[in-house]
XYZ file of C-alpha atoms in Angstrom:
490
model
C 0.000 0.000 0.000
C 1.454 3.370 -1.048
C 2.367 5.632 1.922
C 0.754 8.972 2.302
C -2.811 8.039 3.316
C -5.050 11.054 2.805
C -2.268 12.835 0.784
C -2.221 9.992 -1.745
C -5.930 10.501 -2.387
C -5.349 14.147 -3.342
C -2.234 13.863 -5.551
C -1.200 11.522 -8.394
C 1.902 9.381 -7.655
C 4.513 11.571 -9.495
C 3.445 14.680 -7.623
C 2.886 12.796 -4.408
C 6.557 12.037 -3.826
C 7.609 15.541 -4.942
C 5.203 16.984 -2.384
C 6.471 14.644 0.329
C 10.050 15.608 -0.417
C 9.282 19.328 -0.182
C 7.693 18.934 3.249
C 10.514 16.672 4.420
C 8.452 13.490 4.443
C 10.631 10.380 4.320
C 8.760 7.723 2.356
C 10.854 5.021 3.990
C 10.237 6.240 7.551
C 7.425 4.685 9.586
C 4.186 6.602 9.390
C 2.742 8.221 12.516
C -0.424 6.627 13.853
C -3.409 7.394 11.573
C -5.246 9.320 14.307
C -2.350 11.786 14.552
C -2.772 12.661 10.902
C -6.516 12.842 11.245
C -6.468 15.050 14.373
C -4.480 17.973 12.978
C -7.859 19.757 13.159
C -10.965 18.926 15.214
C -13.148 16.391 13.403
C -15.411 18.478 11.214
C -18.574 16.476 11.875
C -18.073 16.741 15.624
C -17.316 20.439 15.374
C -20.536 21.004 13.446
C -22.508 19.112 16.101
C -20.949 21.253 18.826
C -21.805 24.424 16.897
C -25.426 23.299 16.793
C -25.401 23.383 20.605
C -23.155 26.439 21.042
C -20.338 24.378 22.588
C -17.567 24.763 20.009
C -15.420 26.529 22.638
C -14.373 23.138 23.978
C -11.829 23.114 21.130
C -10.459 26.579 21.993
C -7.079 25.209 23.141
C -6.781 22.588 20.405
C -3.495 23.967 19.011
C -1.829 23.660 22.419
C -2.671 19.972 22.855
C -0.516 16.987 22.079
C -1.808 14.313 19.699
C -2.720 12.116 22.685
C -4.574 14.958 24.429
C -6.496 15.757 21.242
C -7.570 12.155 21.026
C -8.694 12.224 24.680
C -10.694 15.413 24.117
C -12.474 14.024 21.057
C -13.362 10.832 22.920
C -14.574 12.844 25.927
C -16.873 14.974 23.765
C -18.126 11.967 21.803
C -19.140 10.325 25.098
C -21.552 13.182 25.896
C -25.228 13.073 25.016
C -25.301 16.642 23.698
C -29.018 16.710 22.916
C -29.848 15.531 26.458
C -27.636 18.151 28.112
C -29.077 20.846 25.844
C -32.628 19.774 26.701
C -31.841 19.938 30.412
C -30.324 23.401 29.987
C -33.329 24.619 28.023
C -35.840 23.337 30.565
C -33.896 24.594 33.546
C -33.078 28.079 32.224
C -35.837 28.934 29.792
C -38.768 27.499 31.717
C -37.416 28.110 35.239
C -39.657 29.566 37.905
C -41.605 28.902 41.103
C -44.887 30.817 41.341
C -45.448 31.866 44.930
C -49.197 31.950 44.621
C -49.248 28.242 43.693
C -47.592 27.080 46.940
C -50.024 25.717 49.494
C -48.947 23.874 52.710
C -49.692 21.061 52.994
C -46.357 -4.881 61.512
C -45.639 -7.015 60.327
C -44.941 -6.878 56.662
C -43.690 -9.070 53.854
C -39.945 -8.451 54.164
C -39.229 -10.709 51.221
C -40.793 -7.936 49.114
C -38.698 -5.112 50.574
C -35.376 -3.756 49.297
C -33.248 -1.035 50.851
C -31.764 1.639 48.605
C -28.822 3.620 49.977
C -27.770 6.959 48.433
C -24.037 6.976 49.051
C -22.338 8.871 46.251
C -20.768 11.595 48.388
C -17.280 11.925 49.800
C -16.625 13.135 53.339
C -14.843 16.243 52.064
C -16.596 18.622 54.456
C -15.781 16.187 57.249
C -12.082 16.393 56.431
C -11.950 13.022 54.677
C -11.619 11.943 51.055
C -13.209 8.568 51.861
C -16.863 7.818 51.087
C -19.010 9.452 53.727
C -20.389 6.096 54.858
C -16.882 5.040 55.981
C -16.843 7.868 58.516
C -16.597 7.116 62.247
C -18.481 9.796 64.209
C -16.725 8.916 67.465
C -19.108 6.484 69.144
C -17.622 4.206 71.837
C -17.781 1.281 69.383
C -15.892 3.179 66.677
C -18.388 1.918 64.079
C -18.747 3.616 60.716
C -22.061 4.896 59.365
C -22.105 1.931 56.951
C -21.728 -0.519 59.828
C -24.454 1.063 61.955
C -26.868 0.832 59.026
C -25.906 -2.729 58.087
C -26.364 -3.924 61.666
C -29.806 -2.323 61.886
C -30.725 -4.229 58.747
C -29.385 -7.451 60.270
C -31.494 -6.913 63.382
C -34.670 -6.312 61.370
C -33.961 -9.472 59.379
C -33.722 -11.432 62.603
C -36.962 -9.973 63.947
C -38.740 -10.674 60.650
C -37.393 -14.232 60.599
C -38.699 -14.833 64.111
C -42.144 -13.725 62.977
C -42.291 -16.214 60.103
C -43.742 -19.663 60.560
C -40.633 -21.504 59.373
C -38.257 -19.270 61.387
C -36.003 -19.090 58.340
C -33.612 -16.153 58.037
C -33.488 -16.579 54.270
C -37.186 -15.821 53.951
C -36.554 -12.457 55.628
C -33.415 -11.549 53.680
C -33.338 -7.886 52.617
C -31.421 -6.866 49.501
C -29.286 -3.732 49.831
C -28.744 -1.590 46.720
C -25.873 0.847 47.320
C -25.519 3.790 44.939
C -21.974 5.125 44.674
C -20.387 7.704 42.370
C -17.276 7.570 40.183
C -15.442 9.175 43.121
C -16.537 6.676 45.787
C -17.278 3.406 43.998
C -13.978 1.561 44.347
C -13.373 2.726 47.926
C -16.918 1.752 48.952
C -16.622 -1.742 47.477
C -13.221 -2.239 49.109
C -14.521 -1.070 52.497
C -17.473 -3.444 52.415
C -15.212 -6.317 51.411
C -12.610 -5.538 54.084
C -15.371 -5.438 56.719
C -16.865 -8.727 55.441
C -20.075 -6.885 54.569
C -20.676 -6.189 58.277
C -22.216 -9.634 58.759
C -24.484 -9.536 55.707
C -24.064 -12.004 52.878
C -22.045 -10.592 49.982
C -24.810 -11.557 47.537
C -27.248 -9.368 49.496
C -25.446 -6.218 48.381
C -25.494 -4.707 44.892
C -23.357 -1.669 44.077
C -24.105 0.678 41.194
C -22.898 4.122 40.137
C -24.823 7.311 39.628
C -24.095 9.286 36.477
C -22.241 12.512 35.859
C -23.198 15.621 33.901
C -21.077 18.480 32.495
C -20.588 21.608 34.586
C -21.538 24.806 32.789
C -21.000 28.545 32.733
C -24.038 30.771 33.263
C -24.428 31.104 29.503
C -24.623 27.332 29.153
C -21.137 26.655 27.757
C -19.253 23.649 29.128
C -16.546 24.282 31.724
C -13.273 22.648 30.671
C -11.450 20.948 33.581
C -8.356 20.537 31.410
C -7.777 21.495 27.791
C -8.801 17.969 26.815
C -11.549 17.111 29.348
C -14.938 18.607 30.166
C -15.508 19.250 33.870
C -18.216 16.898 35.137
C -19.944 16.347 38.472
C -22.279 13.676 39.864
C -25.885 14.296 38.820
C -27.246 14.529 42.386
C -28.964 11.944 44.562
C -31.920 12.125 42.183
C -29.638 10.549 39.616
C -30.565 7.286 41.321
C -33.610 6.891 39.056
C -31.661 7.059 35.798
C -28.895 4.918 37.300
C -31.346 2.191 38.346
C -32.750 2.158 34.840
C -29.426 2.162 32.986
C -28.010 -0.538 35.289
C -31.106 -2.702 34.681
C -31.642 -2.895 38.437
C -35.363 -2.172 38.189
C -35.624 -5.465 36.283
C -33.386 -7.053 38.914
C -35.749 -5.906 41.671
C -38.712 -7.290 39.792
C -36.973 -10.632 39.316
C -36.360 -10.801 43.073
C -40.061 -10.241 43.788
C -39.452 -6.819 45.332
C -42.437 -4.498 45.562
C -41.338 -1.861 48.094
C -38.135 0.165 48.280
C -36.919 1.921 51.429
C -34.651 4.771 50.295
C -32.391 6.938 52.458
C -29.206 9.048 52.520
C -26.036 7.731 54.085
C -25.333 10.761 56.293
C -27.903 10.073 59.030
C -26.505 8.351 62.116
C -29.989 7.526 63.465
C -31.670 6.261 60.285
C -34.007 3.318 60.943
C -33.131 1.171 57.960
C -36.042 -1.015 56.772
C -38.262 0.406 59.525
C -41.137 -2.067 60.144
C -43.475 0.702 61.322
C -42.883 2.856 58.248
C -43.286 -0.120 55.923
C -46.525 -1.159 57.602
C -47.851 2.395 57.365
C -46.880 2.572 53.696
C -48.624 -0.681 52.813
C -51.691 0.210 54.874
C -52.096 3.566 53.135
C -51.747 1.972 49.697
C -49.776 4.906 48.273
C -47.092 5.067 45.593
C -44.664 7.201 47.591
C -44.180 8.235 51.202
C -41.739 10.320 53.198
C -40.798 10.589 56.825
C -40.880 14.227 57.915
C -39.816 16.221 60.970
C -41.035 19.631 62.021
C -38.775 22.382 60.794
C -36.738 23.704 63.710
C -36.570 27.370 62.623
C -37.368 29.365 59.464
C -33.796 29.493 58.125
C -33.032 25.798 58.663
C -31.396 24.448 55.520
C -33.909 21.745 54.707
C -36.438 21.395 51.914
C -40.104 21.451 52.853
C -43.138 19.640 51.502
C -45.752 21.826 49.833
C -48.786 21.276 47.680
C -48.620 22.957 44.277
C -51.967 24.453 43.445
C -55.311 23.493 44.897
C -55.525 19.708 44.885
C -52.088 19.468 43.257
C -49.382 16.949 44.078
C -47.178 17.083 47.133
C -43.638 18.061 46.298
C -40.544 19.509 47.924
C -39.183 23.010 47.558
C -35.501 23.222 48.465
C -34.567 25.810 51.092
C -32.531 27.767 48.544
C -35.573 28.020 46.250
C -38.185 29.047 48.850
C -38.878 32.758 49.157
C -37.685 33.990 52.615
C -41.085 35.514 53.379
C -42.734 32.143 52.794
C -40.085 30.361 54.861
C -41.003 32.603 57.827
C -44.787 32.578 57.334
C -46.830 31.393 60.323
C -50.009 29.320 60.191
C -52.429 31.420 62.245
C -54.445 28.367 63.286
C -51.630 26.120 64.526
C -49.080 28.777 65.425
C -46.410 26.740 63.619
C -44.501 27.594 60.501
C -46.809 27.479 57.512
C -44.334 25.257 55.656
C -43.132 23.112 58.532
C -42.727 19.549 57.209
C -39.038 19.058 56.534
C -37.770 16.558 54.011
C -34.997 14.478 55.630
C -34.383 12.001 52.775
C -36.242 9.045 54.291
C -38.550 7.700 51.587
C -40.563 4.657 50.572
C -41.599 3.851 47.000
C -43.332 1.077 45.124
C -41.346 -0.556 42.335
C -44.063 0.356 39.848
C -43.630 4.007 40.788
C -39.845 3.866 40.392
C -40.303 2.567 36.864
C -42.619 5.476 36.108
C -40.273 8.086 37.593
C -37.165 6.773 35.842
C -38.823 7.531 32.491
C -40.640 10.721 33.474
C -37.726 12.595 35.023
C -35.501 11.943 32.029
C -38.172 13.058 29.577
C -38.965 16.248 31.499
C -35.321 17.102 32.294
C -35.999 18.230 35.852
C -32.705 19.635 37.158
C -31.602 22.096 39.824
C -28.710 24.541 39.630
C -26.020 24.807 42.274
C -23.248 27.395 42.151
C -20.119 25.547 43.250
C -16.369 25.764 42.985
C -15.594 23.931 39.759
C -12.092 22.873 38.675
C -11.277 24.463 35.327
C -8.353 25.437 33.144
C -8.551 28.839 34.874
C -8.327 27.314 38.355
C -11.290 26.697 40.666
C -14.076 29.082 39.706
C -17.674 29.512 40.851
C -19.750 27.965 38.092
C -22.881 25.821 37.839
C -23.551 22.163 38.569
C -26.829 20.615 37.437
C -28.376 18.079 39.785
C -31.508 16.057 40.259
C -32.809 15.487 43.774
C -34.422 12.374 45.136
C -37.560 14.365 45.959
C -38.053 15.353 42.310
C -40.029 12.116 42.046
C -42.913 13.222 44.242
C -44.830 15.342 41.682
C -45.209 12.149 39.602
C -46.863 10.233 42.443
C -50.615 9.628 42.104
C -50.727 9.346 45.903
C -48.263 10.367 48.614
C -48.278 9.993 52.394
C -46.235 11.890 54.981
C -45.188 10.150 58.187
C -44.117 12.398 61.063
C -41.172 11.239 63.170
C -39.345 12.738 66.121
C -36.141 14.459 65.100
C -34.275 13.324 68.227
C -35.100 9.684 67.523
C -34.429 9.322 63.789
C -32.501 12.277 62.412
C -28.837 12.874 63.267
C -27.305 14.390 60.107
C -23.549 14.285 59.512
C -22.838 16.980 56.935
C -20.255 19.425 58.295
C -16.921 19.083 60.060
C -16.576 19.469 63.802
C -16.348 23.162 64.654
C -19.323 24.041 62.464
C -22.519 25.244 64.090
C -24.719 22.285 63.142
C -24.935 18.780 61.651
C -21.450 17.683 62.729
C -20.071 14.280 63.788
C -20.028 15.554 67.386
C -23.669 16.637 67.302
C -24.720 13.353 65.674
C -22.773 11.317 68.223
C -24.470 13.134 71.107
C -27.904 12.547 69.566
C -27.173 8.802 69.396
C -25.761 8.634 72.939
C -28.632 10.620 74.475
C -31.311 8.560 72.735
C -29.740 5.270 73.777
C -29.291 6.544 77.348
C -33.048 7.157 77.464
C -33.600 3.587 76.232
C -31.421 2.190 79.023
C -33.136 4.217 81.754
C -36.579 3.245 80.409
C -35.481 -0.397 80.599
C -34.603 -0.038 84.299
C -30.893 0.691 84.003
C -28.801 3.344 85.744
C -26.049 5.612 84.491
C -22.977 7.053 86.135
C -20.885 9.665 84.396
C -17.818 11.782 85.032
C -18.969 14.582 82.711
C -22.432 16.197 82.562
C -24.991 13.730 81.238
C -26.100 16.137 78.504
C -22.593 15.762 77.024
C -22.403 11.980 77.103
C -24.489 8.801 77.177
C -24.340 5.149 76.173
C -24.370 3.378 72.821
C -26.629 0.383 72.300
C -25.464 -1.895 69.513
C -28.011 -2.200 66.687
C -27.534 -5.955 67.037
C -28.906 -5.706 70.587
C -31.883 -3.400 69.950
C -33.371 -1.732 66.882
C -35.474 0.984 68.544
C -35.108 0.484 72.286
C -36.972 -2.837 72.534
C -35.881 -5.955 74.467
C -33.394 -4.222 76.762
C -34.911 -5.089 80.152
C -33.065 -8.369 80.525
C -29.678 -6.746 80.151
C -30.389 -3.328 81.721
C -32.771 -3.734 84.654
C -30.975 -3.036 87.938
C -27.570 -2.621 86.273
C -25.397 0.478 86.269
C -23.471 1.629 83.177
C -20.713 4.225 83.203
C -21.084 6.660 80.319
C -19.764 6.711 77.692
C -19.787 2.997 76.905
C -21.221 0.485 74.437
C -23.837 -2.118 75.294
C -22.971 -4.735 72.722
C -24.635 -7.861 71.391
């Protein structure tokens, strides 16, 4: 085959070698890889596609890139669903808006049909750790991680459910755990579970899957470039779970396992009641498609979303704290004396599998996304640009029926979001919430506490393997004295 590739096609053989000689091309030398010849300029077809979406700036530094970097950039761009990103941008920017006048306030179960869905894509960056947030130890006497606390609560519920079945078989009460990670936490999460021998669960009870990513953008909609050859991307929010379940074919997996109900929660809650029998029984009894545990908002400026009803007789949905007008956040219900919008969303949800199938299609079609101004790595350093995210609560407007289930904050909500030294939602504050609650359990069961520091600053830890919600502690606690802080283990 005559050397010259694309040059050969343009020139007849006599002129071909004259041309190659003029430019210093040695016909006997090995040719560079074909892609290096082809990538002297951005691929024209790809450039035209980018122009259609106003994103041709991604090739602005093309001349400064090596052949390998050009190849990486082309592959990175080709991996993007440009029409999808453009649709999301159009919906979010062009049709954005919350109309204030439309906001109006608003046991036993078949455990073989229940799955638990954990939203665990975040790193513990604000906690001073690059590990997945679920690996974090909040300082309890046991030293257990958030993952371990949640796994052991699931183990305890399995045991209780098995005891309630006629054949007393643990397998009949086995709960499958779907763990959503992100590209930043997936490998570390899998390794942590494996190193901890799945915290006593069977390895085949746990399925890991990754949420997606989406390009970061400037305010005019152009892509932010992390490097000259890579678009800056970020996880698509905890609401990305719906698309991830669909693309990973896990909705079909759930169906094949006979699952009908999905208990969904965020990893950063040290008091979460995983697979709560009471919540599941309530959900089944109400016969709804979706349900949420809610707590009363502590104060108007608390950074939590609230449930509202959009329009008279409209669906229940959540308005994030950053998107709720301050005057509405402070409004008082004159009848109850409480905040008008008082039911806080704390990311404790229950869904039917049929509803998840519906939402996975609907959210993608409607391109429901939220904007967050964040520090984004770019070729100009870290700059404040926009991330686009979906939230888990974006599903609720699609629900034909929704139920809210009020819980006590001090019993089920101990968020771990900020590092110690912050004013709220720290490992220290979460640890104290756990210790105080469990101390009340021990006293109610007839136990006594001694302590060398004020009791409000300490307490005891009851292993989830010993008690799920304070039950069955009399035999071990009555008449006994425990010195706080300590762990009452299995």
